[in-house]
Amino acid sequence: MEVVITDAATIGSLVADRVQALLERKPDAVLGLATGSSPLRVYDDLAARVQNGSMSFSGAHAFTLDEYVGLPEGDPRSYRSVIDVELVSRVDFAPGAVHGPDGTAADLDAACIDYERRIAAAGGIDLQILGIGTTGHIAFNEPSSSLASRTRVKTLIAQTRRDNARFFDGDVDAVPKHCLTQGLGTILDSRHAIVIATGSAKAAAVRQMVEGSVSARWPCTALQLHPKATVYLDEASAAELELTEYYREVVEHRSAVQ
Ligand code: GLP
């Protein structure tokens, strides 16, 4: 796991650089897109690059990580609507190139199987962008998630529903109890996983993700099993790490040998 500690604005441009480099090398790359506040600077940066003509998503495909169950199609709080507003409407994906799990499906289990099938048919995810929840979730894989899990229905833990109540006028009871989420096994299949975490509320989960024991108690620790994971942190989210000096040294000297 590569750990990069810098400021939030720099994280935005560094991750956008990674996306741009991938699309230059592989214009038909498959991206994994997270919702939430963590990737917003990345999406702003990418939108600016597309608008000034320096990059294009026209050949790319994308899959979102998760979705609430029970919100009607087009509900502005659905993750599908959020990703449309935050990124898709501001860049130049081809029509139909961005996919999300269907939280309105009559048969949710079938929708999850179909989502895995669609990811596989696209050739798998080249670059997965992730945030991290205060519970240690990635996507909506809450504590107790199988480290081998695939896309499935999950029940949200109370802390996540409290965290996300800000998107539901502060009303925790309005936050859906269930969701569809890519599994930890699905995320581990991505060719490169990038996690973005900022702010002190994420410090405990970041400590576990980078330095804790691999355990379903902290689902983010599954990323220690990923062959290529890069974690971008600001100082506040990195505050509980033990080995920060080493991580800075690695980044400072990596160009000498890599
Ligand atoms: C949400 C989403 C995750 C997201 C995480 C962190 O509930 N399901 O995909 O990465 O929690 O959200 P934020 O980036 O807003 O802190």
mmCIF file of C-alpha atoms and ligand atoms in Angstrom:
data_model
loop_
_atom_site.group_PDB
_atom_site.id
_atom_site.type_symbol
_atom_site.label_atom_id
_atom_site.label_comp_id
_atom_site.label_asym_id
_atom_site.label_seq_id
_atom_site.Cartn_x
_atom_site.Cartn_y
_atom_site.Cartn_z
ATOM 1 C CA MET A 1 0.000 0.000 0.000
ATOM 2 C CA GLU A 2 1.365 3.376 -1.001
ATOM 3 C CA VAL A 3 0.509 6.177 1.445
ATOM 4 C CA VAL A 4 0.649 9.774 0.213
ATOM 5 C CA ILE A 5 0.157 12.510 2.806
ATOM 6 C CA THR A 6 -0.497 15.992 1.452
ATOM 7 C CA ASP A 7 -3.200 18.682 1.431
ATOM 8 C CA ALA A 8 -6.720 18.220 0.062
ATOM 9 C CA ALA A 9 -6.227 20.405 -3.040
ATOM 10 C CA THR A 10 -3.082 18.508 -4.013
ATOM 11 C CA ILE A 11 -4.906 15.196 -3.547
ATOM 12 C CA GLY A 12 -7.486 16.410 -6.079
ATOM 13 C CA SER A 13 -4.914 17.142 -8.750
ATOM 14 C CA LEU A 14 -2.738 14.063 -8.057
ATOM 15 C CA VAL A 15 -5.685 11.695 -8.404
ATOM 16 C CA ALA A 16 -6.920 13.542 -11.500
ATOM 17 C CA ASP A 17 -3.387 13.088 -12.921
ATOM 18 C CA ARG A 18 -3.713 9.324 -12.358
ATOM 19 C CA VAL A 19 -7.081 9.224 -14.159
ATOM 20 C CA GLN A 20 -5.752 11.321 -17.039
ATOM 21 C CA ALA A 21 -2.626 9.169 -17.407
ATOM 22 C CA LEU A 22 -4.765 6.012 -17.500
ATOM 23 C CA LEU A 23 -7.106 7.416 -20.173
ATOM 24 C CA GLU A 24 -4.154 8.568 -22.276
ATOM 25 C CA ARG A 25 -2.656 5.082 -22.097
ATOM 26 C CA LYS A 26 -6.006 3.284 -22.429
ATOM 27 C CA PRO A 27 -8.812 5.516 -23.784
ATOM 28 C CA ASP A 28 -11.390 2.739 -23.262
ATOM 29 C CA ALA A 29 -10.447 2.204 -19.605
ATOM 30 C CA VAL A 30 -13.053 1.206 -17.025
ATOM 31 C CA LEU A 31 -13.284 3.512 -14.020
ATOM 32 C CA GLY A 32 -14.845 2.833 -10.622
ATOM 33 C CA LEU A 33 -16.502 5.951 -9.223
ATOM 34 C CA ALA A 34 -17.224 6.737 -5.570
ATOM 35 C CA THR A 35 -19.866 9.176 -4.407
ATOM 36 C CA GLY A 36 -19.561 11.159 -1.179
ATOM 37 C CA SER A 37 -17.550 14.286 -0.434
ATOM 38 C CA SER A 38 -14.068 12.726 -0.584
ATOM 39 C CA PRO A 39 -13.635 12.615 -4.407
ATOM 40 C CA LEU A 40 -15.308 15.969 -5.155
ATOM 41 C CA ARG A 41 -12.048 17.863 -5.729
ATOM 42 C CA VAL A 42 -10.930 15.122 -8.106
ATOM 43 C CA TYR A 43 -14.178 15.422 -10.057
ATOM 44 C CA ASP A 44 -13.887 19.232 -10.169
ATOM 45 C CA ASP A 45 -10.346 18.901 -11.487
ATOM 46 C CA LEU A 46 -11.348 16.312 -14.102
ATOM 47 C CA ALA A 47 -14.297 18.435 -15.258
ATOM 48 C CA ALA A 48 -11.971 21.434 -15.698
ATOM 49 C CA ARG A 49 -9.523 19.339 -17.731
ATOM 50 C CA VAL A 50 -12.295 18.089 -20.035
ATOM 51 C CA GLN A 51 -13.695 21.594 -20.423
ATOM 52 C CA ASN A 52 -10.285 22.989 -21.432
ATOM 53 C CA GLY A 53 -9.797 20.135 -23.899
ATOM 54 C CA SER A 54 -6.839 18.462 -22.236
ATOM 55 C CA MET A 55 -8.547 15.103 -21.655
ATOM 56 C CA SER A 56 -11.599 13.095 -22.671
ATOM 57 C CA PHE A 57 -13.790 10.332 -21.242
ATOM 58 C CA SER A 58 -15.409 9.624 -24.632
ATOM 59 C CA GLY A 59 -14.094 6.060 -24.880
ATOM 60 C CA ALA A 60 -14.261 5.214 -21.171
ATOM 61 C CA HIS A 61 -16.781 3.259 -19.123
ATOM 62 C CA ALA A 62 -17.556 3.640 -15.433
ATOM 63 C CA PHE A 63 -19.248 1.750 -12.615
ATOM 64 C CA THR A 64 -20.398 3.325 -9.378
ATOM 65 C CA LEU A 65 -19.759 1.571 -6.079
ATOM 66 C CA ASP A 66 -23.087 1.518 -4.313
ATOM 67 C CA GLU A 67 -26.688 2.682 -4.179
ATOM 68 C CA TYR A 68 -29.471 3.094 -1.661
ATOM 69 C CA VAL A 69 -32.418 0.710 -1.869
ATOM 70 C CA GLY A 70 -35.857 2.246 -2.109
ATOM 71 C CA LEU A 71 -35.158 5.726 -3.472
ATOM 72 C CA PRO A 72 -37.099 6.260 -6.706
ATOM 73 C CA GLU A 73 -35.185 6.609 -9.968
ATOM 74 C CA GLY A 74 -34.056 10.220 -10.359
ATOM 75 C CA ASP A 75 -34.234 10.989 -6.625
ATOM 76 C CA PRO A 76 -31.512 13.644 -6.130
ATOM 77 C CA ARG A 77 -30.160 11.729 -3.114
ATOM 78 C CA SER A 78 -29.661 8.504 -5.057
ATOM 79 C CA TYR A 79 -26.003 7.888 -5.768
ATOM 80 C CA ARG A 80 -26.804 7.583 -9.456
ATOM 81 C CA SER A 81 -28.158 11.160 -9.430
ATOM 82 C CA VAL A 82 -25.254 12.391 -7.305
ATOM 83 C CA ILE A 83 -22.586 11.018 -9.645
ATOM 84 C CA ASP A 84 -24.488 12.449 -12.638
ATOM 85 C CA VAL A 85 -24.403 15.926 -11.042
ATOM 86 C CA GLU A 86 -20.861 15.745 -9.641
ATOM 87 C CA LEU A 87 -19.093 14.224 -12.655
ATOM 88 C CA VAL A 88 -21.024 12.650 -15.524
ATOM 89 C CA SER A 89 -22.907 15.809 -16.593
ATOM 90 C CA ARG A 90 -19.623 17.790 -16.564
ATOM 91 C CA VAL A 91 -17.491 15.481 -18.694
ATOM 92 C CA ASP A 92 -17.942 13.679 -22.010
ATOM 93 C CA PHE A 93 -18.774 10.034 -21.318
ATOM 94 C CA ALA A 94 -20.667 8.424 -24.215
ATOM 95 C CA PRO A 95 -24.385 7.824 -23.548
ATOM 96 C CA GLY A 96 -24.861 4.615 -21.544
ATOM 97 C CA ALA A 97 -21.204 4.379 -20.530
ATOM 98 C CA VAL A 98 -21.817 4.923 -16.802
ATOM 99 C CA HIS A 99 -23.450 2.140 -14.815
ATOM 100 C CA GLY A 100 -24.755 1.836 -11.260
ATOM 101 C CA PRO A 101 -26.376 -0.921 -9.226
ATOM 102 C CA ASP A 102 -30.179 -0.753 -9.539
ATOM 103 C CA GLY A 103 -31.607 0.006 -6.104
ATOM 104 C CA THR A 104 -35.134 0.148 -7.573
ATOM 105 C CA ALA A 105 -35.105 -3.420 -8.941
ATOM 106 C CA ALA A 106 -37.966 -5.740 -7.972
ATOM 107 C CA ASP A 107 -35.426 -8.543 -7.607
ATOM 108 C CA LEU A 108 -32.428 -6.979 -5.836
ATOM 109 C CA ASP A 109 -30.385 -10.185 -5.704
ATOM 110 C CA ALA A 110 -30.743 -10.564 -9.466
ATOM 111 C CA ALA A 111 -29.727 -6.904 -9.923
ATOM 112 C CA CYS A 112 -26.534 -7.566 -7.933
ATOM 113 C CA ILE A 113 -25.653 -10.627 -10.001
ATOM 114 C CA ASP A 114 -26.333 -8.617 -13.153
ATOM 115 C CA TYR A 115 -24.035 -5.815 -11.919
ATOM 116 C CA GLU A 116 -21.148 -8.219 -11.386
ATOM 117 C CA ARG A 117 -21.811 -9.626 -14.869
ATOM 118 C CA ARG A 118 -21.714 -6.147 -16.418
ATOM 119 C CA ILE A 119 -18.409 -5.288 -14.693
ATOM 120 C CA ALA A 120 -16.878 -8.532 -15.928
ATOM 121 C CA ALA A 121 -18.241 -8.003 -19.470
ATOM 122 C CA ALA A 122 -16.568 -4.568 -19.550
ATOM 123 C CA GLY A 123 -13.239 -6.230 -18.755
ATOM 124 C CA GLY A 124 -13.065 -5.391 -15.040
ATOM 125 C CA ILE A 125 -12.279 -2.089 -13.357
ATOM 126 C CA ASP A 126 -8.924 -0.508 -14.198
ATOM 127 C CA LEU A 127 -8.951 2.241 -11.588
ATOM 128 C CA GLN A 128 -11.294 2.280 -8.587
ATOM 129 C CA ILE A 129 -11.709 5.551 -6.674
ATOM 130 C CA LEU A 130 -12.844 5.059 -3.063
ATOM 131 C CA GLY A 131 -13.729 7.100 -0.015
ATOM 132 C CA ILE A 132 -13.851 5.616 3.471
ATOM 133 C CA GLY A 133 -16.624 5.809 6.058
ATOM 134 C CA THR A 134 -16.087 6.552 9.729
ATOM 135 C CA THR A 135 -17.111 2.932 10.417
ATOM 136 C CA GLY A 136 -14.256 1.767 8.216
ATOM 137 C CA HIS A 137 -16.556 0.910 5.343
ATOM 138 C CA ILE A 138 -15.483 1.159 1.726
ATOM 139 C CA ALA A 139 -18.410 1.462 -0.652
ATOM 140 C CA PHE A 140 -21.155 0.326 1.765
ATOM 141 C CA ASN A 141 -19.305 -2.725 3.104
ATOM 142 C CA GLU A 142 -20.051 -2.259 6.771
ATOM 143 C CA PRO A 143 -18.259 -4.072 9.617
ATOM 144 C CA SER A 144 -18.760 -7.865 9.387
ATOM 145 C CA SER A 145 -18.626 -7.795 5.577
ATOM 146 C CA SER A 146 -16.967 -10.870 4.107
ATOM 147 C CA LEU A 147 -13.531 -10.052 2.748
ATOM 148 C CA ALA A 148 -14.525 -12.113 -0.320
ATOM 149 C CA SER A 149 -17.946 -10.502 -0.790
ATOM 150 C CA ARG A 150 -19.411 -9.590 -4.180
ATOM 151 C CA THR A 151 -22.120 -7.042 -5.056
ATOM 152 C CA ARG A 152 -25.070 -7.685 -2.757
ATOM 153 C CA VAL A 153 -27.717 -6.169 -0.492
ATOM 154 C CA LYS A 154 -26.382 -4.805 2.815
ATOM 155 C CA THR A 155 -27.965 -3.246 5.886
ATOM 156 C CA LEU A 156 -26.470 0.109 6.879
ATOM 157 C CA ILE A 157 -25.110 0.460 10.400
ATOM 158 C CA ALA A 158 -26.634 3.244 12.539
ATOM 159 C CA GLN A 159 -23.444 5.333 12.497
ATOM 160 C CA THR A 160 -23.425 5.452 8.673
ATOM 161 C CA ARG A 161 -27.091 6.471 8.629
ATOM 162 C CA ARG A 162 -26.265 9.253 11.099
ATOM 163 C CA ASP A 163 -23.244 10.326 8.999
ATOM 164 C CA ASN A 164 -25.370 10.447 5.842
ATOM 165 C CA ALA A 165 -28.401 12.159 7.411
ATOM 166 C CA ARG A 166 -26.870 15.457 6.241
ATOM 167 C CA PHE A 167 -28.026 14.556 2.730
ATOM 168 C CA PHE A 168 -31.581 13.919 4.013
ATOM 169 C CA ASP A 169 -32.229 17.290 5.719
ATOM 170 C CA GLY A 170 -30.647 15.927 8.905
ATOM 171 C CA ASP A 171 -33.409 13.330 9.300
ATOM 172 C CA VAL A 172 -31.741 10.010 10.139
ATOM 173 C CA ASP A 173 -35.083 8.192 9.773
ATOM 174 C CA ALA A 174 -35.225 9.282 6.126
ATOM 175 C CA VAL A 175 -31.904 7.563 5.318
ATOM 176 C CA PRO A 176 -32.642 4.180 3.729
ATOM 177 C CA LYS A 177 -31.756 1.148 5.860
ATOM 178 C CA HIS A 178 -30.576 -0.946 2.935
ATOM 179 C CA CYS A 179 -28.249 -0.543 0.005
ATOM 180 C CA LEU A 180 -26.623 -2.417 -2.843
ATOM 181 C CA THR A 181 -22.859 -2.351 -2.766
ATOM 182 C CA GLN A 182 -19.937 -3.781 -4.653
ATOM 183 C CA GLY A 183 -18.329 -6.349 -2.367
ATOM 184 C CA LEU A 184 -14.849 -6.267 -0.916
ATOM 185 C CA GLY A 185 -13.931 -9.060 -3.335
ATOM 186 C CA THR A 186 -15.261 -6.950 -6.220
ATOM 187 C CA ILE A 187 -13.136 -4.003 -5.112
ATOM 188 C CA LEU A 188 -10.064 -6.213 -4.645
ATOM 189 C CA ASP A 189 -10.408 -7.296 -8.302
ATOM 190 C CA SER A 190 -9.810 -3.724 -9.527
ATOM 191 C CA ARG A 191 -6.393 -3.242 -11.101
ATOM 192 C CA HIS A 192 -5.609 -0.153 -9.043
ATOM 193 C CA ALA A 193 -7.515 1.054 -5.984
ATOM 194 C CA ILE A 194 -7.198 4.665 -4.851
ATOM 195 C CA VAL A 195 -8.578 5.731 -1.474
ATOM 196 C CA ILE A 196 -9.090 9.391 -0.571
ATOM 197 C CA ALA A 197 -9.566 10.395 3.067
ATOM 198 C CA THR A 198 -9.596 13.877 4.564
ATOM 199 C CA GLY A 199 -10.481 15.236 7.987
ATOM 200 C CA SER A 200 -10.035 14.061 11.553
ATOM 201 C CA ALA A 201 -13.300 12.071 11.539
ATOM 202 C CA LYS A 202 -11.558 9.547 9.270
ATOM 203 C CA ALA A 203 -8.357 9.213 11.342
ATOM 204 C CA ALA A 204 -9.380 6.089 13.283
ATOM 205 C CA ALA A 205 -10.547 4.261 10.154
ATOM 206 C CA VAL A 206 -7.392 5.314 8.277
ATOM 207 C CA ARG A 207 -5.217 3.965 11.102
ATOM 208 C CA GLN A 208 -6.945 0.601 10.787
ATOM 209 C CA MET A 209 -6.855 0.576 6.975
ATOM 210 C CA VAL A 210 -3.124 1.211 6.776
ATOM 211 C CA GLU A 211 -1.713 -0.306 9.970
ATOM 212 C CA GLY A 212 -4.440 -2.433 11.579
ATOM 213 C CA SER A 213 -4.938 -6.187 11.398
ATOM 214 C CA VAL A 214 -6.945 -7.439 8.430
ATOM 215 C CA SER A 215 -10.418 -8.035 9.805
ATOM 216 C CA ALA A 216 -14.077 -7.836 8.864
ATOM 217 C CA ARG A 217 -14.436 -5.519 11.885
ATOM 218 C CA TRP A 218 -12.724 -2.842 9.750
ATOM 219 C CA PRO A 219 -13.665 -3.652 6.130
ATOM 220 C CA CYS A 220 -11.182 -1.072 4.784
ATOM 221 C CA THR A 221 -8.355 -3.351 5.990
ATOM 222 C CA ALA A 222 -9.203 -5.648 3.054
ATOM 223 C CA LEU A 223 -7.229 -3.164 0.944
ATOM 224 C CA GLN A 224 -4.047 -4.525 2.522
ATOM 225 C CA LEU A 225 -4.739 -7.571 0.316
ATOM 226 C CA HIS A 226 -4.900 -5.434 -2.832
ATOM 227 C CA PRO A 227 -1.784 -5.734 -5.009
ATOM 228 C CA LYS A 228 -1.909 -2.057 -5.966
ATOM 229 C CA ALA A 229 -3.589 0.319 -3.527
ATOM 230 C CA THR A 230 -2.722 3.992 -3.132
ATOM 231 C CA VAL A 231 -4.052 5.985 -0.199
ATOM 232 C CA TYR A 232 -4.188 9.794 -0.381
ATOM 233 C CA LEU A 233 -4.516 11.447 3.027
ATOM 234 C CA ASP A 234 -4.498 14.947 4.412
ATOM 235 C CA GLU A 235 -2.654 15.632 7.666
ATOM 236 C CA ALA A 236 -5.828 15.350 9.786
ATOM 237 C CA SER A 237 -6.852 11.941 8.499
ATOM 238 C CA ALA A 238 -3.238 10.697 8.809
ATOM 239 C CA ALA A 239 -2.886 11.934 12.395
ATOM 240 C CA GLU A 240 -3.210 8.521 14.086
ATOM 241 C CA LEU A 241 -0.718 6.662 11.881
ATOM 242 C CA GLU A 242 2.501 5.443 13.514
ATOM 243 C CA LEU A 243 4.809 5.317 10.510
ATOM 244 C CA THR A 244 4.136 8.646 8.790
ATOM 245 C CA GLU A 245 7.840 9.503 8.553
ATOM 246 C CA TYR A 246 8.454 6.299 6.633
ATOM 247 C CA TYR A 247 5.521 6.905 4.255
ATOM 248 C CA ARG A 248 6.828 10.406 3.482
ATOM 249 C CA GLU A 249 10.308 9.027 2.897
ATOM 250 C CA VAL A 250 8.990 6.393 0.467
ATOM 251 C CA VAL A 251 7.173 9.026 -1.599
ATOM 252 C CA GLU A 252 10.136 11.409 -1.519
ATOM 253 C CA HIS A 253 12.602 8.803 -2.778
ATOM 254 C CA ARG A 254 10.457 6.583 -4.994
ATOM 255 C CA SER A 255 11.564 8.169 -8.305
ATOM 256 C CA ALA A 256 15.131 7.039 -7.648
ATOM 257 C CA VAL A 257 14.289 3.355 -8.119
ATOM 258 C CA GLN A 258 10.794 3.111 -9.620
HETATM 259 C C1 GLP B 1 -20.580 6.849 1.996
HETATM 260 C C2 GLP B 1 -20.443 5.985 0.723
HETATM 261 C C3 GLP B 1 -19.027 5.654 0.438
HETATM 262 C C4 GLP B 1 -18.198 6.872 0.745
HETATM 263 C C5 GLP B 1 -18.141 7.046 2.234
HETATM 264 C C6 GLP B 1 -17.449 8.305 2.694
HETATM 265 O O1 GLP B 1 -21.588 6.459 2.834
HETATM 266 N N1 GLP B 1 -21.206 4.797 0.690
HETATM 267 O O2 GLP B 1 -18.883 5.207 -0.890
HETATM 268 O O3 GLP B 1 -16.910 6.697 0.247
HETATM 269 O O4 GLP B 1 -19.424 6.901 2.805
HETATM 270 O O5 GLP B 1 -18.215 9.429 2.400
HETATM 271 P P1 GLP B 1 -17.590 10.882 2.385
HETATM 272 O O6 GLP B 1 -16.599 10.887 1.279
HETATM 273 O O7 GLP B 1 -18.747 11.797 2.113
HETATM 274 O O8 GLP B 1 -16.976 11.100 3.704
#
